[in-house]
């Protein structure tokens, strides 16, 4: 079942690359008592993710944070090495969280997993964005076409804030 507005996020642990190496970050640490924009991509370094989805959030980071958002995070079903390399190559390291859902546990728990085997990617996340307040989903924007980043993009999120 897909998570819905008003639902509490399930407990999960992600890995994130930092200057000090990999760290584990839990949903409790990331969302408790905070207003967070979370967006998900099918894969780091993939064309739409790298050329459209991520850049919008990086370019609008300060504006989003200026609207009362405490943090921004991107999640993908990739390992933390890949997410860390993507953070560095995109210029996003230290600006937003690049969270590795390496085993797709969180992605499956929120019901937003997608079988992209036909495209050679295997099990991945659907492309989406959500506004989360104290662990509760306040807005959820799921892309119908994984090759687009319109309803889940930064411009659409800014309209909701």
XYZ file of N, CA and C in Angstrom:
483
model
N 0.847 -1.180 0.000
C 0.000 0.000 0.000
C 0.895 1.246 0.000
N 0.552 2.210 -0.816
C 1.327 3.441 -0.925
C 1.012 4.373 0.233
N 2.040 4.964 0.797
C 1.860 5.932 1.869
C 0.983 7.075 1.368
N 0.256 7.704 2.281
C -0.672 8.767 1.903
C -0.493 9.976 2.818
N -1.052 11.074 2.381
C -1.037 12.282 3.201
C -1.699 11.959 4.527
N -1.051 12.371 5.613
C -1.546 12.107 6.960
C -0.906 10.901 7.612
N -0.215 10.068 6.829
C 0.465 8.887 7.371
C 1.807 9.267 7.982
N 2.201 8.519 9.003
C 3.526 8.675 9.595
C 4.511 7.822 8.799
N 5.690 8.371 8.566
C 6.711 7.602 7.845
C 7.145 6.399 8.673
N 7.431 5.294 8.022
C 7.915 4.113 8.745
C 9.355 4.333 9.224
N 9.719 3.622 10.265
C 11.095 3.693 10.755
C 12.022 3.054 9.732
N 13.143 3.716 9.474
C 14.129 3.202 8.532
C 15.484 3.807 8.853
N 16.509 3.177 8.345
C 17.874 3.684 8.502
C 18.510 3.786 7.123
N 19.071 4.944 6.850
C 19.761 5.215 5.595
C 21.252 5.336 5.877
N 22.048 5.323 4.812
C 23.470 5.648 4.932
C 23.736 6.889 4.101
N 24.617 7.733 4.645
C 24.978 8.968 3.972
C 26.481 9.165 4.083
N 27.090 9.563 2.987
C 28.518 9.849 3.005
C 28.727 11.269 3.524
N 29.655 11.398 4.456
C 30.016 12.711 4.975
C 31.529 12.873 4.844
N 32.017 14.035 5.208
C 33.459 14.276 5.175
C 34.205 13.317 6.098
N 33.514 12.810 7.116
C 34.115 11.883 8.078
C 33.863 10.423 7.733
N 33.265 10.166 6.575
C 32.950 8.799 6.191
C 31.460 8.554 6.242
N 31.053 7.285 6.101
C 29.622 6.985 6.100
C 29.024 7.074 7.494
N 27.795 7.591 7.551
C 27.054 7.634 8.807
C 25.673 7.054 8.562
N 25.106 6.498 9.602
C 23.724 6.042 9.521
C 22.837 7.162 10.019
N 21.738 7.352 9.337
C 20.769 8.363 9.742
C 19.391 7.708 9.718
N 18.670 7.854 10.795
C 17.353 7.229 10.901
C 16.262 8.225 10.531
N 15.101 7.692 10.249
C 13.967 8.565 9.982
C 13.677 9.419 11.215
N 13.877 8.872 12.383
C 13.664 9.631 13.627
C 14.603 10.844 13.670
N 15.869 10.638 13.371
C 16.840 11.734 13.391
C 16.519 12.789 12.340
N 16.130 12.359 11.174
C 15.915 13.284 10.071
C 14.605 14.060 10.184
N 13.540 13.415 10.642
C 12.217 14.023 10.567
C 11.607 14.479 11.887
N 12.071 13.960 13.013
C 11.445 14.269 14.293
C 11.552 15.760 14.630
N 10.397 16.373 14.809
C 10.338 17.783 15.191
C 10.753 18.744 14.092
N 10.829 18.262 12.850
C 11.305 19.099 11.745
C 10.319 19.095 10.582
N 10.481 20.082 9.751
C 9.750 20.182 8.481
C 10.776 19.922 7.382
N 10.584 18.825 6.646
C 11.593 18.350 5.705
C 10.968 18.096 4.334
N 11.687 18.511 3.295
C 11.318 18.143 1.928
C 12.164 16.931 1.567
N 11.493 15.850 1.192
C 12.152 14.624 0.756
C 11.754 14.376 -0.684
N 12.738 14.124 -1.533
C 12.404 13.719 -2.890
C 13.204 12.478 -3.234
N 12.620 11.670 -4.105
C 13.236 10.393 -4.464
C 13.422 10.324 -5.969
N 14.484 9.640 -6.340
C 14.822 9.467 -7.752
C 15.041 7.976 -8.028
N 14.813 7.542 -9.268
C 15.068 6.145 -9.606
C 16.533 5.752 -9.478
N 17.450 6.692 -9.709
C 18.856 6.342 -9.568
C 19.770 7.541 -9.698
N 20.794 7.570 -8.884
C 21.810 8.608 -8.995
C 22.464 8.525 -10.369
N 22.840 9.649 -10.898
C 23.542 9.771 -12.180
C 22.683 9.447 -13.401
N 21.427 9.100 -13.226
C 20.584 8.855 -14.390
C 20.185 10.209 -14.990
N 19.858 10.258 -16.289
C 19.680 11.540 -16.971
C 18.674 12.504 -16.335
N 17.432 12.103 -16.162
C 16.434 13.020 -15.604
C 16.793 13.415 -14.178
N 17.315 12.471 -13.421
C 17.675 12.743 -12.026
C 18.798 13.777 -11.931
N 19.816 13.611 -12.755
C 20.997 14.474 -12.689
C 20.843 15.788 -13.435
N 20.052 15.792 -14.491
C 19.944 16.990 -15.321
C 18.733 17.849 -14.998
N 17.738 17.278 -14.318
C 16.500 18.008 -14.085
C 16.074 18.014 -12.626
N 15.897 16.841 -12.038
C 15.309 16.754 -10.705
C 16.221 17.340 -9.615
N 17.407 16.807 -9.476
C 18.341 17.273 -8.447
C 18.719 18.747 -8.615
N 19.079 19.199 -9.814
C 19.490 20.607 -9.952
C 18.437 21.606 -9.471
N 17.162 21.305 -9.695
C 16.104 22.208 -9.236
C 16.120 22.396 -7.733
N 16.342 21.308 -7.010
C 16.389 21.407 -5.549
C 17.659 22.107 -5.077
N 18.772 21.862 -5.745
C 20.006 22.553 -5.357
C 19.908 24.051 -5.648
N 19.379 24.410 -6.811
C 19.253 25.823 -7.183
C 18.267 26.567 -6.287
N 17.246 25.882 -5.807
C 16.206 26.516 -4.989
C 16.345 26.217 -3.504
N 17.472 25.662 -3.109
C 17.693 25.260 -1.720
C 17.405 26.397 -0.734
N 18.025 27.536 -0.939
C 17.863 28.640 0.008
C 16.431 29.154 0.050
N 15.769 29.189 -1.092
C 14.369 29.631 -1.137
C 13.484 28.652 -0.378
N 13.714 27.359 -0.586
C 12.926 26.336 0.123
C 13.155 26.453 1.630
N 14.412 26.542 2.036
C 14.708 26.668 3.467
C 14.133 27.960 4.038
N 14.073 28.992 3.222
C 13.510 30.272 3.652
C 12.007 30.225 3.870
N 11.369 29.169 3.440
C 9.925 29.013 3.609
C 9.587 28.120 4.804
N 10.500 28.043 5.742
C 10.222 27.296 6.963
C 10.556 25.823 6.913
N 11.314 25.416 5.919
C 11.749 24.023 5.816
C 13.093 23.908 6.517
N 13.244 22.876 7.349
C 14.477 22.676 8.104
C 15.554 21.940 7.328
N 15.141 21.076 6.412
C 16.108 20.234 5.720
C 15.526 19.739 4.403
N 16.428 19.348 3.501
C 16.056 18.754 2.216
C 16.878 17.482 2.063
N 16.246 16.431 1.582
C 16.948 15.166 1.383
C 16.491 14.523 0.085
N 17.432 13.867 -0.580
C 17.131 13.059 -1.748
C 17.452 11.615 -1.400
N 16.614 10.712 -1.862
C 16.795 9.293 -1.586
C 16.793 8.518 -2.897
N 17.628 7.499 -2.950
C 17.653 6.601 -4.106
C 18.042 5.212 -3.639
N 17.607 4.223 -4.395
C 18.005 2.841 -4.121
C 19.370 2.648 -4.788
N 20.377 3.146 -4.112
C 21.776 3.035 -4.501
C 22.573 2.842 -3.213
N 23.829 2.459 -3.342
C 24.662 2.357 -2.150
C 25.222 3.741 -1.791
N 25.767 3.851 -0.588
C 26.232 5.158 -0.113
C 27.444 5.657 -0.877
N 28.216 4.775 -1.480
C 29.356 5.203 -2.296
C 28.852 5.984 -3.519
N 27.848 5.429 -4.171
C 27.269 6.079 -5.355
C 26.611 7.397 -4.965
N 25.846 7.395 -3.881
C 25.176 8.627 -3.452
C 26.204 9.692 -3.061
N 27.280 9.272 -2.424
C 28.336 10.216 -2.061
C 29.026 10.798 -3.279
N 29.283 9.960 -4.275
C 29.900 10.440 -5.517
C 28.966 11.406 -6.237
N 27.676 11.117 -6.202
C 26.692 11.997 -6.839
C 26.630 13.334 -6.109
N 26.668 13.288 -4.782
C 26.662 14.527 -3.989
C 27.864 15.394 -4.354
N 29.024 14.778 -4.446
C 30.241 15.530 -4.761
C 30.211 16.063 -6.185
N 29.864 15.234 -7.149
C 29.910 15.665 -8.550
C 28.849 16.714 -8.874
N 27.748 16.711 -8.135
C 26.658 17.663 -8.383
C 26.850 18.990 -7.652
N 27.815 19.025 -6.734
C 27.993 20.220 -5.910
C 27.021 20.269 -4.744
N 26.338 19.169 -4.479
C 25.328 19.144 -3.427
C 25.814 18.664 -2.065
N 27.061 18.217 -1.972
C 27.590 17.711 -0.705
C 27.508 18.804 0.366
N 26.873 18.472 1.467
C 26.744 19.412 2.567
C 25.590 20.393 2.420
N 24.917 20.372 1.280
C 23.789 21.282 1.060
C 22.459 20.592 1.328
N 22.355 19.355 0.853
C 21.189 18.526 1.136
C 21.698 17.135 1.499
N 20.833 16.338 2.095
C 21.201 14.958 2.428
C 21.040 14.081 1.192
N 22.051 13.268 0.905
C 22.001 12.281 -0.169
C 21.913 10.916 0.511
N 20.703 10.386 0.617
C 20.446 9.191 1.412
C 20.401 7.928 0.561
N 21.186 6.957 0.962
C 21.210 5.664 0.292
C 20.221 4.722 0.968
N 19.218 4.313 0.227
C 18.273 3.284 0.664
C 18.715 1.992 -0.030
N 19.921 1.552 0.340
C 20.646 0.503 -0.379
C 19.863 -0.773 -0.590
N 19.009 -1.136 0.329
C 18.254 -2.381 0.202
C 16.782 -2.143 -0.135
N 16.442 -0.887 -0.420
C 15.074 -0.482 -0.768
C 14.075 -0.705 0.365
N 14.554 -0.859 1.585
C 13.646 -1.121 2.711
C 12.645 0.025 2.908
N 13.127 1.251 2.915
C 12.233 2.397 3.090
C 11.309 2.527 1.878
N 11.880 2.417 0.703
C 11.116 2.565 -0.539
C 9.971 1.560 -0.592
N 10.242 0.318 -0.212
C 9.191 -0.704 -0.183
C 8.171 -0.402 0.918
N 8.660 0.049 2.082
C 7.764 0.301 3.212
C 6.767 1.420 2.914
N 7.159 2.394 2.094
C 6.225 3.474 1.744
C 5.441 3.143 0.465
N 5.692 1.963 -0.105
C 4.945 1.514 -1.267
C 5.254 2.281 -2.541
N 6.477 2.805 -2.636
C 6.853 3.599 -3.807
C 7.996 2.953 -4.590
N 8.066 1.629 -4.512
C 9.066 0.895 -5.278
C 8.561 0.663 -6.699
N 9.511 0.539 -7.610
C 9.177 0.346 -9.019
C 10.130 -0.683 -9.611
N 9.582 -1.606 -10.378
C 10.410 -2.592 -11.072
C 10.826 -1.991 -12.407
N 12.065 -1.556 -12.486
C 12.585 -0.946 -13.705
C 13.555 -1.886 -14.411
N 13.299 -3.191 -14.257
C 14.151 -4.214 -14.887
C 14.190 -4.072 -16.396
N 13.082 -3.653 -16.978
C 13.029 -3.480 -18.421
C 14.024 -2.444 -18.917
N 14.364 -1.499 -18.065
C 15.348 -0.475 -18.417
C 16.725 -0.792 -17.876
N 16.874 -1.984 -17.305
C 18.172 -2.408 -16.795
C 18.511 -1.905 -15.412
N 17.557 -1.314 -14.702
C 17.842 -0.740 -13.382
C 17.405 -1.630 -12.227
N 16.541 -2.591 -12.475
C 16.073 -3.462 -11.398
C 15.085 -2.758 -10.496
N 15.061 -3.156 -9.232
C 14.151 -2.554 -8.255
C 14.668 -1.176 -7.868
N 13.853 -0.179 -8.035
C 14.209 1.213 -7.728
C 13.029 1.907 -7.075
N 13.199 3.197 -6.841
C 12.134 4.026 -6.296
C 11.399 4.722 -7.422
N 10.121 4.923 -7.219
C 9.389 5.821 -8.098
C 9.928 7.226 -7.843
N 9.740 8.106 -8.783
C 10.138 9.503 -8.612
C 8.992 10.219 -7.890
N 9.321 10.855 -6.770
C 8.305 11.563 -5.999
C 8.950 12.643 -5.144
N 8.102 13.471 -4.581
C 8.540 14.403 -3.541
C 7.465 14.413 -2.464
N 7.893 14.750 -1.262
C 6.929 14.883 -0.180
C 7.398 15.945 0.805
N 6.431 16.560 1.432
C 6.692 17.468 2.538
C 6.323 16.699 3.791
N 7.270 16.616 4.711
C 7.078 15.839 5.935
C 7.232 16.765 7.130
N 6.260 16.740 8.027
C 6.318 17.540 9.249
C 6.269 16.604 10.447
N 7.329 16.618 11.226
C 7.448 15.768 12.413
C 7.135 14.307 12.091
N 7.629 13.847 10.940
C 7.464 12.454 10.551
C 6.161 12.120 9.857
N 5.276 13.112 9.663
C 3.971 12.885 9.048
C 3.954 13.519 7.660
N 3.462 12.772 6.680
C 3.393 13.260 5.297
C 2.297 14.315 5.183
N 2.698 15.515 4.758
C 1.755 16.615 4.585
C 1.422 16.854 3.112
N 2.338 16.487 2.218
C 2.103 16.583 0.769
C 2.868 15.450 0.114
N 2.300 14.890 -0.944
C 2.925 13.783 -1.666
C 2.668 13.962 -3.147
N 3.756 14.014 -3.922
C 3.679 14.256 -5.358
C 4.412 13.129 -6.086
N 3.679 12.244 -6.725
C 4.259 11.079 -7.394
C 4.183 11.282 -8.904
N 5.304 11.108 -9.559
C 5.353 11.225 -11.019
C 4.721 9.992 -11.658
N 3.903 10.213 -12.656
C 3.316 9.113 -13.417
C 4.347 8.514 -14.364
N 5.216 9.366 -14.914
C 6.249 8.939 -15.855
C 7.606 9.139 -15.189
N 8.374 8.061 -14.957
C 9.648 8.214 -14.252
C 10.665 9.078 -14.995
N 10.435 9.350 -16.279
C 11.345 10.182 -17.053
C 11.050 11.665 -16.942
N 10.084 12.027 -16.119
C 9.736 13.434 -15.920
C 9.928 13.816 -14.465
N 10.188 15.102 -14.239
C 10.304 15.623 -12.875
C 9.521 16.923 -12.799
N 8.219 16.827 -13.036
C 7.382 18.026 -13.030
C 6.616 18.146 -11.713
N 5.730 17.192 -11.413
C 4.944 17.301 -10.180
C 5.805 17.099 -8.932
N 6.959 16.455 -9.088
C 7.830 16.212 -7.930
C 9.043 17.150 -7.911
N 9.124 18.051 -8.853
C 10.246 18.957 -8.936
C 10.208 20.079 -7.917
N 11.302 20.813 -7.845
C 11.422 21.899 -6.867
C 10.400 22.994 -7.104
N 10.102 23.326 -8.355
C 9.128 24.384 -8.637
C 7.759 24.014 -8.086
N 7.354 22.760 -8.277
C 6.064 22.309 -7.748
C 6.068 22.322 -6.224
N 7.178 21.921 -5.609
C 7.261 21.932 -4.143
C 7.176 23.366 -3.621
N 7.838 24.291 -4.285
C 7.803 25.684 -3.853
C 6.383 26.231 -3.854
N 5.569 25.814 -4.809
C 4.181 26.257 -4.859
C 3.381 25.766 -3.647
N 3.790 24.631 -3.080
C 3.076 24.066 -1.924
C 3.478 24.705 -0.591
N 4.658 25.295 -0.578
C 5.195 25.805 0.696
C 4.630 27.161 1.078
